[in-house]
Every structure is written in C-alpha cells, then in structure tokens.
mmCIF file of C-alpha atoms and ligand atoms in Angstrom:
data_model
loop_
_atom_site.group_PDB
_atom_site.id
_atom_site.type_symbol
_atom_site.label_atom_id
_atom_site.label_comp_id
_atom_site.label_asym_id
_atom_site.label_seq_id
_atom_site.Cartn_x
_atom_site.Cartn_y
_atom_site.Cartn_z
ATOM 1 C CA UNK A 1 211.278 107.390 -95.070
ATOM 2 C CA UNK A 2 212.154 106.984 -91.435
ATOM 3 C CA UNK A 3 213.772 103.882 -89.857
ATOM 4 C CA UNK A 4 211.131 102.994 -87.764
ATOM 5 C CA UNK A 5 209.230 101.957 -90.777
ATOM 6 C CA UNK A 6 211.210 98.913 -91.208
ATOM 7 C CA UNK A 7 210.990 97.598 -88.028
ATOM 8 C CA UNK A 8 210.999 93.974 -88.026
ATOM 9 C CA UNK A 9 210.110 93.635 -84.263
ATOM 10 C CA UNK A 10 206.804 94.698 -84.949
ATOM 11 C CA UNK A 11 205.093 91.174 -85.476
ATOM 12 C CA UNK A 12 207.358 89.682 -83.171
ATOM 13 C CA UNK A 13 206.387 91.492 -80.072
ATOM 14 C CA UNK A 14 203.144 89.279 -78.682
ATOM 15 C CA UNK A 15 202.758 85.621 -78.859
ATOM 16 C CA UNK A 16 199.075 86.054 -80.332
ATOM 17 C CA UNK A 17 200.464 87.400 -83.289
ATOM 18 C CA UNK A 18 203.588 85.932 -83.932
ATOM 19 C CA UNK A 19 201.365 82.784 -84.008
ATOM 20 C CA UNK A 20 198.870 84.042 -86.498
ATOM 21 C CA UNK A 21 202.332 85.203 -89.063
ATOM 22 C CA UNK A 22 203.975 81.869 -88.331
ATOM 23 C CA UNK A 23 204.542 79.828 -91.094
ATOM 24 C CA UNK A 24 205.228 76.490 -90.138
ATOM 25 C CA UNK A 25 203.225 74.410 -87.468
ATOM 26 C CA UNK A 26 203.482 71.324 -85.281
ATOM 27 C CA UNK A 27 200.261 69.378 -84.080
ATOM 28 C CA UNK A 28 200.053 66.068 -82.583
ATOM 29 C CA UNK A 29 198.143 64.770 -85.923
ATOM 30 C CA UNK A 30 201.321 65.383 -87.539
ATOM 31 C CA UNK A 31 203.434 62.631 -85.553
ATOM 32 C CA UNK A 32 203.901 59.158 -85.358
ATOM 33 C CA UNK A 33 204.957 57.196 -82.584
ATOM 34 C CA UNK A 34 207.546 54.215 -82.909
ATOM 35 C CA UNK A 35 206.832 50.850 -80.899
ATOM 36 C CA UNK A 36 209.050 47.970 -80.476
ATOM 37 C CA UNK A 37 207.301 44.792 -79.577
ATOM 38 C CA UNK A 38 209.131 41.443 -78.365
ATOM 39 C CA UNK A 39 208.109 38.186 -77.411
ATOM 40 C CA UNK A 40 206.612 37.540 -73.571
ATOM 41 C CA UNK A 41 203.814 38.849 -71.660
ATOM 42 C CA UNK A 42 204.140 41.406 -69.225
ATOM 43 C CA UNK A 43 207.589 42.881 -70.411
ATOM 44 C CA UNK A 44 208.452 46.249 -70.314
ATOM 45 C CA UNK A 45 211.856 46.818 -70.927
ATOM 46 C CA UNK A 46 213.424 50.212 -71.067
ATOM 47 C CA UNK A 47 216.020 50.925 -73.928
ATOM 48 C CA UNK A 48 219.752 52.032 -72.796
ATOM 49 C CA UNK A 49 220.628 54.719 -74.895
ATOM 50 C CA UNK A 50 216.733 56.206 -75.232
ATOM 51 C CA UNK A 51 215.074 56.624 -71.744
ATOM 52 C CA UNK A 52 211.523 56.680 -71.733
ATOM 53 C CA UNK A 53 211.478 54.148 -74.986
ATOM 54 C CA UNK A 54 210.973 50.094 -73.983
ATOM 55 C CA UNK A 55 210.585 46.728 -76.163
ATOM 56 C CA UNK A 56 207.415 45.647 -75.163
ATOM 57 C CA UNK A 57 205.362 42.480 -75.305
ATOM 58 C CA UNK A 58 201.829 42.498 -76.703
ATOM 59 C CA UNK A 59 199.732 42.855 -73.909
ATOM 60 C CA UNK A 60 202.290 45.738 -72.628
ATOM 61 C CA UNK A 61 202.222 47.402 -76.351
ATOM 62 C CA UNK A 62 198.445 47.699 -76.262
ATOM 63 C CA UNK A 63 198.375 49.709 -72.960
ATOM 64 C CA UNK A 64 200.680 51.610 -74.609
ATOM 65 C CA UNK A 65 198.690 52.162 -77.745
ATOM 66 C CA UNK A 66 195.601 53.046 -75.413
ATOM 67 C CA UNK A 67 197.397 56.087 -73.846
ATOM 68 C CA UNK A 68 199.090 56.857 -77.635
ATOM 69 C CA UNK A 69 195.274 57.608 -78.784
ATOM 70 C CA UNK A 70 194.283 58.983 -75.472
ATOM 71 C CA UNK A 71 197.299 61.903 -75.836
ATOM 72 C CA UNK A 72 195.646 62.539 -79.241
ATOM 73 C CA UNK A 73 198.102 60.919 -81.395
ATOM 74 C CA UNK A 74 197.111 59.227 -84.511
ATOM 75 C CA UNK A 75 199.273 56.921 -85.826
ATOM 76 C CA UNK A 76 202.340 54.179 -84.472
ATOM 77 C CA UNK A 77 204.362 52.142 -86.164
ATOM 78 C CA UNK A 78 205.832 48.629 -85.433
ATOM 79 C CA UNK A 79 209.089 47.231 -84.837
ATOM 80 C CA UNK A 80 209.775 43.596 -83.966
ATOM 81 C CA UNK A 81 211.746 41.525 -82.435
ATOM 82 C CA UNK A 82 211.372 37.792 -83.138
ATOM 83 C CA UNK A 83 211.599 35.317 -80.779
ATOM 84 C CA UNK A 84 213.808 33.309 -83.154
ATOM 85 C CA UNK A 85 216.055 35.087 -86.119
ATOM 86 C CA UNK A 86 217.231 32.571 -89.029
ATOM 87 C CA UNK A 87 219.409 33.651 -92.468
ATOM 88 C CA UNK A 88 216.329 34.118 -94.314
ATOM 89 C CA UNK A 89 214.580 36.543 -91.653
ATOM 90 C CA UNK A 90 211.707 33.985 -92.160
ATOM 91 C CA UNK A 91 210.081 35.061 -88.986
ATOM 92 C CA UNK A 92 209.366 38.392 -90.389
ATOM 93 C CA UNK A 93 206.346 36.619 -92.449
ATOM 94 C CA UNK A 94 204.997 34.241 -89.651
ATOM 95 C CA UNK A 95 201.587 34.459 -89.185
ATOM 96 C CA UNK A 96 201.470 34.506 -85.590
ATOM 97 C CA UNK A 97 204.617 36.581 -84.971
ATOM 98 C CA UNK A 98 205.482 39.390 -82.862
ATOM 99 C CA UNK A 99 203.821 42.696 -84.893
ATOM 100 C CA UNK A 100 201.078 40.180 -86.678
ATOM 101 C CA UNK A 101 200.027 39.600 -83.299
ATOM 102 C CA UNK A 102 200.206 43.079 -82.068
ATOM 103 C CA UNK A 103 198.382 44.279 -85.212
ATOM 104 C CA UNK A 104 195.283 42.410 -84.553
ATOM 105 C CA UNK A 105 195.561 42.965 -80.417
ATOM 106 C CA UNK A 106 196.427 46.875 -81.489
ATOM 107 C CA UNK A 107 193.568 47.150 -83.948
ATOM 108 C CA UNK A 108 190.715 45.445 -81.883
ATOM 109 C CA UNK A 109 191.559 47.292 -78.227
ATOM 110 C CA UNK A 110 192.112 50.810 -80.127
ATOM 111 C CA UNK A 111 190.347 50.599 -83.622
ATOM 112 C CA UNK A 112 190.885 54.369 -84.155
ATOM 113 C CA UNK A 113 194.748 54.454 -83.793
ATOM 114 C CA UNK A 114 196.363 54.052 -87.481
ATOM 115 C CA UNK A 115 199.171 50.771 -87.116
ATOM 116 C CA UNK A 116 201.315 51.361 -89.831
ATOM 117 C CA UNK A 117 204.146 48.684 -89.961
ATOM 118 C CA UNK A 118 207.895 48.819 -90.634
ATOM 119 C CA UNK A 119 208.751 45.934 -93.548
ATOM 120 C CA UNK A 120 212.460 45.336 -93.156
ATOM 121 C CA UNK A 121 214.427 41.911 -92.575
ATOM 122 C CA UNK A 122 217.065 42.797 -90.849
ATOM 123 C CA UNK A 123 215.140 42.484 -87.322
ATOM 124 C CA UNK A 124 214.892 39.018 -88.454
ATOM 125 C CA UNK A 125 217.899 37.879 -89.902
ATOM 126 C CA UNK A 126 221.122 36.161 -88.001
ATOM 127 C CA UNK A 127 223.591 38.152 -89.653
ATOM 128 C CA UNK A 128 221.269 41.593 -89.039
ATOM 129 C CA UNK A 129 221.385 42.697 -92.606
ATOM 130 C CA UNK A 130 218.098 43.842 -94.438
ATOM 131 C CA UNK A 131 217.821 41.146 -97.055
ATOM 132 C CA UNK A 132 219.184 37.728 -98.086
ATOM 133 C CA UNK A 133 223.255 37.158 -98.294
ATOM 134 C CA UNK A 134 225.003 35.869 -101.387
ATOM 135 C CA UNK A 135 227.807 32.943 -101.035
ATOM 136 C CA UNK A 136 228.854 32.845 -97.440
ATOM 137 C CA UNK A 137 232.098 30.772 -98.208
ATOM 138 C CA UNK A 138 233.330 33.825 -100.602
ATOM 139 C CA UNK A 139 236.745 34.693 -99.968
ATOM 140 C CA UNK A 140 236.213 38.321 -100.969
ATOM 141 C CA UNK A 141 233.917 39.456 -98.111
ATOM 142 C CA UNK A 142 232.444 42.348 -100.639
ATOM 143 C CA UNK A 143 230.592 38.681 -102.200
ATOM 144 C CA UNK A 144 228.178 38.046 -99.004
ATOM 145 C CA UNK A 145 226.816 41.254 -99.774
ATOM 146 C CA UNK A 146 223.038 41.530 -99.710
ATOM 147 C CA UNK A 147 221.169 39.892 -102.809
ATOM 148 C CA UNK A 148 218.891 42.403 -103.779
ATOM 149 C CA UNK A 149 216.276 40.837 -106.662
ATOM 150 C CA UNK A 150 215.779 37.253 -104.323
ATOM 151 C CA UNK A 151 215.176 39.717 -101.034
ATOM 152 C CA UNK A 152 211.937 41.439 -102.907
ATOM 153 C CA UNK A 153 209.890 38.405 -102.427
ATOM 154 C CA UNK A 154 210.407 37.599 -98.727
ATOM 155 C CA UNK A 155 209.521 41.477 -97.996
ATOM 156 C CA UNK A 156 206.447 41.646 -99.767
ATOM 157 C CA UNK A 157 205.407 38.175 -97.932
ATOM 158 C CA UNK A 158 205.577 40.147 -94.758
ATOM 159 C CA UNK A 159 203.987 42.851 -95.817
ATOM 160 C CA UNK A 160 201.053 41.218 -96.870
ATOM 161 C CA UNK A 161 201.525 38.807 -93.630
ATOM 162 C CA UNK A 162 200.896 42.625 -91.947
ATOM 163 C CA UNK A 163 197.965 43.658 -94.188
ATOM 164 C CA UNK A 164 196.219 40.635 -93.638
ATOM 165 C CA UNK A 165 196.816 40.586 -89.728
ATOM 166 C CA UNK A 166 194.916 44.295 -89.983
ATOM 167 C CA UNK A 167 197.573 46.967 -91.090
ATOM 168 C CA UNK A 168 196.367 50.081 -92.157
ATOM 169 C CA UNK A 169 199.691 50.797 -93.620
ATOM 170 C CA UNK A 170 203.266 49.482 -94.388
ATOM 171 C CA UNK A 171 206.566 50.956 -94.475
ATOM 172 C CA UNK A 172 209.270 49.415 -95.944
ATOM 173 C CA UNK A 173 212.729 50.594 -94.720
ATOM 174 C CA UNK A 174 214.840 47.734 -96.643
ATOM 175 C CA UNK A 175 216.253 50.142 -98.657
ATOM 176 C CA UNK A 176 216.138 47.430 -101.709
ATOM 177 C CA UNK A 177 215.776 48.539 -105.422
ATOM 178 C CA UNK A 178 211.889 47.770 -106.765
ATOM 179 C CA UNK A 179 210.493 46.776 -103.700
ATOM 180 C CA UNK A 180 208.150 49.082 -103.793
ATOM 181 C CA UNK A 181 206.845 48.003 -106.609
ATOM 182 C CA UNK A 182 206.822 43.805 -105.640
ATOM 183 C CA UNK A 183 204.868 44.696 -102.402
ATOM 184 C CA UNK A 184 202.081 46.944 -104.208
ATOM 185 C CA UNK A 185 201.958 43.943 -106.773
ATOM 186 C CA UNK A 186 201.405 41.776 -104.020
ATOM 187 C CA UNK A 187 199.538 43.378 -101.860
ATOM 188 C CA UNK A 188 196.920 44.441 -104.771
ATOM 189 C CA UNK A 189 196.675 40.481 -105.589
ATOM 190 C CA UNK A 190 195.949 39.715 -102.118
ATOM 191 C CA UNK A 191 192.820 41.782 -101.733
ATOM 192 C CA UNK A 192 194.360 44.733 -100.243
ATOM 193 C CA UNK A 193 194.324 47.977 -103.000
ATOM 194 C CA UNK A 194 193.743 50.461 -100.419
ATOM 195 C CA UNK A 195 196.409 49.491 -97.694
ATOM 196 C CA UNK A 196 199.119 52.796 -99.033
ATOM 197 C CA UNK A 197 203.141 52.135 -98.568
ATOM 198 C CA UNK A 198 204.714 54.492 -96.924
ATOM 199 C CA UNK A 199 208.594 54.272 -98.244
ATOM 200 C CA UNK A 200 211.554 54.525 -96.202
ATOM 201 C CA UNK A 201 212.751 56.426 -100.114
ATOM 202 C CA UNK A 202 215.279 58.096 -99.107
ATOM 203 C CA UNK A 203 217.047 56.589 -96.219
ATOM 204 C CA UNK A 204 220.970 57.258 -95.786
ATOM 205 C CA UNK A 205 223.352 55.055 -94.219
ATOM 206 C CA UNK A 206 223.682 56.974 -91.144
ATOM 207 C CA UNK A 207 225.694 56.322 -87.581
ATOM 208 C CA UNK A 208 222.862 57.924 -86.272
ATOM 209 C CA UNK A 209 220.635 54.674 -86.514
ATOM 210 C CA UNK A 210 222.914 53.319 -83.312
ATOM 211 C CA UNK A 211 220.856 53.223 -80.308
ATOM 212 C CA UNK A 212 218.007 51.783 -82.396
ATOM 213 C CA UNK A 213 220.121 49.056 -83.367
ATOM 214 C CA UNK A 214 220.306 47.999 -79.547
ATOM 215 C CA UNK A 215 216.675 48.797 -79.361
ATOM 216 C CA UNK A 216 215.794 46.213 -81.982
ATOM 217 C CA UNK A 217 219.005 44.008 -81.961
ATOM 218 C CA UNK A 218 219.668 44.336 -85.281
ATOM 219 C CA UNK A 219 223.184 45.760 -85.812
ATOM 220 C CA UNK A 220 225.004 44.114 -89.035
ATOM 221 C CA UNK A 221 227.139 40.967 -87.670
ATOM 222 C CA UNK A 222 229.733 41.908 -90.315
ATOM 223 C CA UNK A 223 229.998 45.042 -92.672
ATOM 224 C CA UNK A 224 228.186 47.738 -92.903
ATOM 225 C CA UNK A 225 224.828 48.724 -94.984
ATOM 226 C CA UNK A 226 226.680 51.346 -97.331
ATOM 227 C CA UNK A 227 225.543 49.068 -100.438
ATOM 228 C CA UNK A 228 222.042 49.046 -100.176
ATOM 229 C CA UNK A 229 221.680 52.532 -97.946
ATOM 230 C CA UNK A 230 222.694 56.326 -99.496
ATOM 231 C CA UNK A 231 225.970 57.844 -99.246
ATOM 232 C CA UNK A 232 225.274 61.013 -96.436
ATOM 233 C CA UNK A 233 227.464 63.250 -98.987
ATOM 234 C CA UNK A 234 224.682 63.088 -101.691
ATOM 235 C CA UNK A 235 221.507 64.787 -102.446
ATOM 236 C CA UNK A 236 220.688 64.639 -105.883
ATOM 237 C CA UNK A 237 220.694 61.105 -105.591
ATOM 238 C CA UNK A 238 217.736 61.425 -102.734
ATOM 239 C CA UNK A 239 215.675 62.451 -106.165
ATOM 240 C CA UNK A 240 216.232 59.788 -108.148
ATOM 241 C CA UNK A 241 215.006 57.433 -105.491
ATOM 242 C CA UNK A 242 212.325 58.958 -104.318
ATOM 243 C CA UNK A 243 211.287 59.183 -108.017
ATOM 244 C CA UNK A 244 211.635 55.343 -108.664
ATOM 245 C CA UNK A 245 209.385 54.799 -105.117
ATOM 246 C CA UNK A 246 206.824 57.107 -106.619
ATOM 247 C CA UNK A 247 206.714 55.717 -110.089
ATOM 248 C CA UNK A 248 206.753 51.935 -108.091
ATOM 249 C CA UNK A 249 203.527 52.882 -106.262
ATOM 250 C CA UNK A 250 204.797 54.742 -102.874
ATOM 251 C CA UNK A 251 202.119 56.563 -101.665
ATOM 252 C CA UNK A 252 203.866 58.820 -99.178
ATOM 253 C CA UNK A 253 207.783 59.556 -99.301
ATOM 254 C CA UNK A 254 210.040 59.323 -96.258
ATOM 255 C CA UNK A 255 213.557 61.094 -95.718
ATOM 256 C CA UNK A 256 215.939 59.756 -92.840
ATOM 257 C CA UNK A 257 217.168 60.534 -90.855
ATOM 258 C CA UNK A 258 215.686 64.251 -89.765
ATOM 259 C CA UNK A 259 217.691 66.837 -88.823
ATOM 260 C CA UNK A 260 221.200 66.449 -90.378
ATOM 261 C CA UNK A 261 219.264 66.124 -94.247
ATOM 262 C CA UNK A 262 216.869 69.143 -93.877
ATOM 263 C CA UNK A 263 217.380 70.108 -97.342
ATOM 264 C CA UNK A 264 217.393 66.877 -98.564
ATOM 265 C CA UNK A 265 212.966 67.255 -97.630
ATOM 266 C CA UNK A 266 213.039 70.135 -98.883
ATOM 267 C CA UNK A 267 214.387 68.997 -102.360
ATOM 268 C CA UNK A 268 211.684 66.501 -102.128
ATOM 269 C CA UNK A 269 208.916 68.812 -100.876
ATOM 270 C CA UNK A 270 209.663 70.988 -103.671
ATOM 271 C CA UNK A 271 209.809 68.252 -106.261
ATOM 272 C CA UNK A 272 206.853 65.621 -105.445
ATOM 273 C CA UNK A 273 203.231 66.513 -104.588
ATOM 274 C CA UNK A 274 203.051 63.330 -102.214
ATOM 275 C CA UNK A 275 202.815 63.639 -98.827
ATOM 276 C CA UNK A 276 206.361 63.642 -97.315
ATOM 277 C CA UNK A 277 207.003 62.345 -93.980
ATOM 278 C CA UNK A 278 210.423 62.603 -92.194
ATOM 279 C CA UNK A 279 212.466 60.281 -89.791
ATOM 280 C CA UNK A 280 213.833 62.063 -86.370
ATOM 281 C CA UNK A 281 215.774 58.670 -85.924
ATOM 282 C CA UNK A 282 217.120 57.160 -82.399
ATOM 283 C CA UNK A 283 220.734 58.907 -82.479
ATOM 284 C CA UNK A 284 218.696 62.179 -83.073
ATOM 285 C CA UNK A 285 216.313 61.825 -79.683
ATOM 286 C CA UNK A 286 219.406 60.360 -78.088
ATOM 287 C CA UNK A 287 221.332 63.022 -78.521
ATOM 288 C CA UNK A 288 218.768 65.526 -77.313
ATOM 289 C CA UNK A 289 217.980 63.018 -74.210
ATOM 290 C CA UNK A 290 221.086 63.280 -72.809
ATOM 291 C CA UNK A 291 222.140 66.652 -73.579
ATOM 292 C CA UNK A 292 219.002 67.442 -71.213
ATOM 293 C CA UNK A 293 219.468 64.895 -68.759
ATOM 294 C CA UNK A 294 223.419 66.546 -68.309
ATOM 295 C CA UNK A 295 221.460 69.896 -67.499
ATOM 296 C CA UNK A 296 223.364 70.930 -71.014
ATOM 297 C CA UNK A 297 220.011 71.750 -72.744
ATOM 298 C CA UNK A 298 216.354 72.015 -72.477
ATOM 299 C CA UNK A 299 215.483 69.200 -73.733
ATOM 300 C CA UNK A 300 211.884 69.870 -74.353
ATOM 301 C CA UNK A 301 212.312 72.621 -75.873
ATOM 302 C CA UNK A 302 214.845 71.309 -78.248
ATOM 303 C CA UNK A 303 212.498 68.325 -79.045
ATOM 304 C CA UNK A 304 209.508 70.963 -79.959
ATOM 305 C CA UNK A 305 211.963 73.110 -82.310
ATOM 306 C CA UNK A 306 213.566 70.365 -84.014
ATOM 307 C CA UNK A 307 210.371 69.076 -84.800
ATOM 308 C CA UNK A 308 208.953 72.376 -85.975
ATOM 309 C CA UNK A 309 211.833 72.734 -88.196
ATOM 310 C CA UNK A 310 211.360 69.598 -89.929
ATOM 311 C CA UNK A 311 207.829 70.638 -90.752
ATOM 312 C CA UNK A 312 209.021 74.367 -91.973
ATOM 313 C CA UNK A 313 211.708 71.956 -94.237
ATOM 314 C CA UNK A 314 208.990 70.850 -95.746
ATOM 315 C CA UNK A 315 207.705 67.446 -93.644
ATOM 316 C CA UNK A 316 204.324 66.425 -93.594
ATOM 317 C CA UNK A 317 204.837 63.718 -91.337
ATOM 318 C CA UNK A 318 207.077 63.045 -88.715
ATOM 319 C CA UNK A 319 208.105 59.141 -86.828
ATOM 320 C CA UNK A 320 209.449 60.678 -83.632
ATOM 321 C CA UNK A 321 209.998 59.017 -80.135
ATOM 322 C CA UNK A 322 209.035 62.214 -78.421
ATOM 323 C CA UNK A 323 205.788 62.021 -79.741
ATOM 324 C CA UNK A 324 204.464 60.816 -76.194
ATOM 325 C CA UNK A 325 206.244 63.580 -74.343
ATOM 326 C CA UNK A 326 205.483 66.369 -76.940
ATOM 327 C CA UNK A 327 201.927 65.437 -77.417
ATOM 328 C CA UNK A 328 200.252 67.630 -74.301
ATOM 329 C CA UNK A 329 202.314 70.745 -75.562
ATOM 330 C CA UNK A 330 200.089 70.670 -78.866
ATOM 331 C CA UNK A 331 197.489 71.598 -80.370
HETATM 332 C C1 PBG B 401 215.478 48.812 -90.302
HETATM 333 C C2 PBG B 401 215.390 50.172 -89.727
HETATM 334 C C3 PBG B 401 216.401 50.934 -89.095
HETATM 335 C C4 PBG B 401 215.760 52.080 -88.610
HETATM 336 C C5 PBG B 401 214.427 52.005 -88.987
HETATM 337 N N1 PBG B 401 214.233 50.828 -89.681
HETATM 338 C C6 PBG B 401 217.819 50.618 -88.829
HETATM 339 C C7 PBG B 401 218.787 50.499 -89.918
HETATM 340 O O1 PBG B 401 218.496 50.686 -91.098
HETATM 341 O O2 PBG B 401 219.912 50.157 -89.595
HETATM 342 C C8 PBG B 401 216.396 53.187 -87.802
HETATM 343 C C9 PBG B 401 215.468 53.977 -86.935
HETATM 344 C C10 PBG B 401 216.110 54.780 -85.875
HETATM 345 O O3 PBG B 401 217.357 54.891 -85.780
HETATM 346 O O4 PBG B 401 215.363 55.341 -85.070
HETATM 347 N N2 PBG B 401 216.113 48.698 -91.507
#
C-alpha cells in the first residue's frame, strides 16, 4: 500500500466538497436573536460592553423585529426592563408592561417572527435576584437567600401574563427547582397547551453573564446566584437537571453559557431526544467584540466558528447577539 492512499487532504482541497463532507452546519433558521426592551418611545440606547446591542423602547424594538425577519431570522426573545422594580419583581406580571406590550406590538407588525420570552424575576426585583428573598433582618446573610417554593408562583403569573399578551414561547431562566412544571400547570389551565417552554435547564453560575447584567440592570445587590445557579466545575449534575425539566414538561433544553460547556451539550445531545438549544451569552460576544475591535482577531470569523462549533457539540438552537451580523453570511 502506498502513502498516498491515505491522504487526508483529498476532501479538503475545494470548498464544493469540503461542504458536501461537512458535518455540522450553521443557517440563520438555527439562531435566535436577543432583544432588550425598556420603557419610553423613541429610545435606542446602545449597550457599553456589547456594541451593536441597545435597550430599546417598543416602537424602536418593532423596527428592529422588522429587519430581524427581513435578514431571514426566525425567532427573538425578550428581555425587560421595568419602568419600576419592587421586592416581589411584581412588574414582571403586569399586564401592560414592557415585553407584554412588545409581544402584542411584535406579533401584530411581524406575525411571522416567533417571540419567545425570557421568564425570570430578577429584571424586576430591587435586590436583582431571580426570585423572592427570605427574612431580610437575618443576621446570617446566607438567610436572605432566595425562597425557592413561594418564587414558582410569581413566575408562572408572568409567563402566562406573556402567553396571553401573544407569546409563541417562554423561557424561563430562573434557575428555580419545579418551575417548569408550575408554569406548564398554569399555562395548560389558562387555555394555552400548545405555547412549549423552552428551559434555561442547565444554566451555570457564570462571570460570563457580566455585560448582560448592565444590559438589563439586573446584577445581584448583595451575594451572588451560586445557590440557585450550577457550580461551572460540574457536569454530571447538568443531567440530572435537564432530566427533572424534561420530566416537568420542558419542551426544548437549553445549556449556558456556550462555548466554555461544549461538552456539557454534548452530554445532553447524547442523552435527550429534545431539541437542544445553546446560550452564546453576553461575556462570550463581548469577548469576541473587542478582541476584533483591538485588530487582535477577526471577529467575524470567530463569531461564524464559534457558532458552528456549538452546532457540531450538538446544539440545535442557538440565542446569539450576532445573529443580526451573521445572518447575510448564511444560508
Ligand atoms: C436572567 C438571565 C441572565 C441571562 C439570561 N437571563 C442573567 C443572570 O442569570 O444573571 C444572561 C444572558 C447573557 O449573559 O447574555 N436570569
């Protein structure tokens, strides 16, 4: 047998058919694109730490949505950021708040683009954590911690508040045990069966969630969310969530973030059947932003493998801010 007969190079040598062999691939339909709506009209307002990313108001975050669809991209999801946070996060419910009103503006300008909805408190509450606090005058501060059984309710009030202001899906990113299962509950006893969760399953307490937390002003006040999100050292762990979610009623699993838990989708893509959708969070696009804007890096091109990757890892899905910027490289 002669060498050349192993040649690897072989399919590698023209674009046509290294395409055709490839085994993973990115389209637009694959991504979602993240939206964070405030209060106002005519506000555009562009995010520090992620350039080309803004908290919009209503009006603003429907022009948006109308060149979203136009680029071919099928799905955002909501943010908000009240105009008025209280300890409960009782804004997060309101019937005429910031995403219920950019649901029904959203859905009635562009009927075609999916609004899926993120279902977490801490946008919401004072003290920025993701559910309710225990006794505030405790003198261990480990006793405020987050309650997690009287939190359940209040989330699955907004998500129905979302389903009923025209939500074709919700994503809850509370990171709460059961609340899956409360917001199917109530969302099947409100009339809406076919409205799927999306869960935030397996979602790690991660320093790469900074920038966001400017972007939708809600970094913790105190502490830190290590008792309701997963320790970064574990992975086993990411199944045993992600099977409670499913059992609960999750119809489609999310890791997060992206690129630092790689296997961590793949564990789950090779142990669920679900669809599995993964995270490239703010810290991630950050990153990449200003490694590119330093002339360190091609940024673009970083952006397109990174989200290839997560798809070859096993993604189905992926919530990415470059989904704008990516879209016209894709098929
Ligand atoms: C809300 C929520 C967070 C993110 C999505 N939903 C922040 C957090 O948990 O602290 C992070 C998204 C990102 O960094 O892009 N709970």
């Amino acid at each position: 047998m002669s060498f050349p007969l192993l040649r690897m190079r072989r399919l590698r040598k023209r674009e046509a058919i290294r395409s055709m062999v490839r085994e993973a691939h990115l389209k637009r339909a694959d991504l979602i694109y993240p939206l964070f709506v405030c209060p106002g009209n005519g506000v555009k307002n562009e995010i520090g730490a992620m350039p080309g990313c803004y908290q919009m108001s209503v009006d603003m975050v429907v022009e948006e949505c109308k060149e979203v669809a136009g680029l071919g991209l099928p799905a955002v999801i909501l943010f908000g950021i009240p105009e008025e946070k209280d300890e409960e996060g009782s804004h997060a419910w309101k019937e005429d708040g910031v995403v219920q009103q950019a649901i029904s503006a959203i859905k009635e300008a562009v009927p075609e683009l999916v609004v899926i909805t993120d279902v977490c408190l801490c946008e919401y509450t004072s003290h920025g954590h993701c559910g309710i606090l225990g006794q505030k005058e405790a003198e261990d501060p480990r006793d405020v911690q987050v309650q997690n059984d009287p939190t359940l309710q209040n989330l699955a009030k907004a998500a129905v508040s979302h389903a009923k202001a025209g939500a074709d899906m919700v994503a809850p990113s509370d990171m709460m045990d059961g609340r899956v299962g409360v917001i199917r509950n109530a969302l099947d006893q409100n009339g809406f069966t076919d409205v799927p969760i999306m869960s935030y399953a397996v979602k790690y307490a991660s320093s790469f969630y900074g920038p966001f937390r400017e972007a939708a002003e809600c970094a913790p006040q105190f502490g830190d969310r290590r008792t309701y999100q997963m320790d970064p050292g574990n992975a086993r762990e990411a199944l045993r969530e992600a099977a409670l979610d499913a059992q609960e009623g999750a119809d489609i699993l999310m890791v997060k973030p992206g690129m630092p838990y790689l296997d961590v989708i793949r564990i789950l893509r090779d142990n669920f059947s679900m669809p599995i959708a993964a995270y490239q969070v703010s810290g991630e696009y950050s990153m990449i932003k200003a490694a590119g804007k330093l002339g360190w890096m091609d940024s673009e091109r970083v952006a397109l493998e990174s989200l290839l990757c997560l798809k070859r890892a096993g993604a189905d899905l992926i919530l990415t801010y470059f989904a704008k910027e990516v879209a016209p490289l894709l098929p």
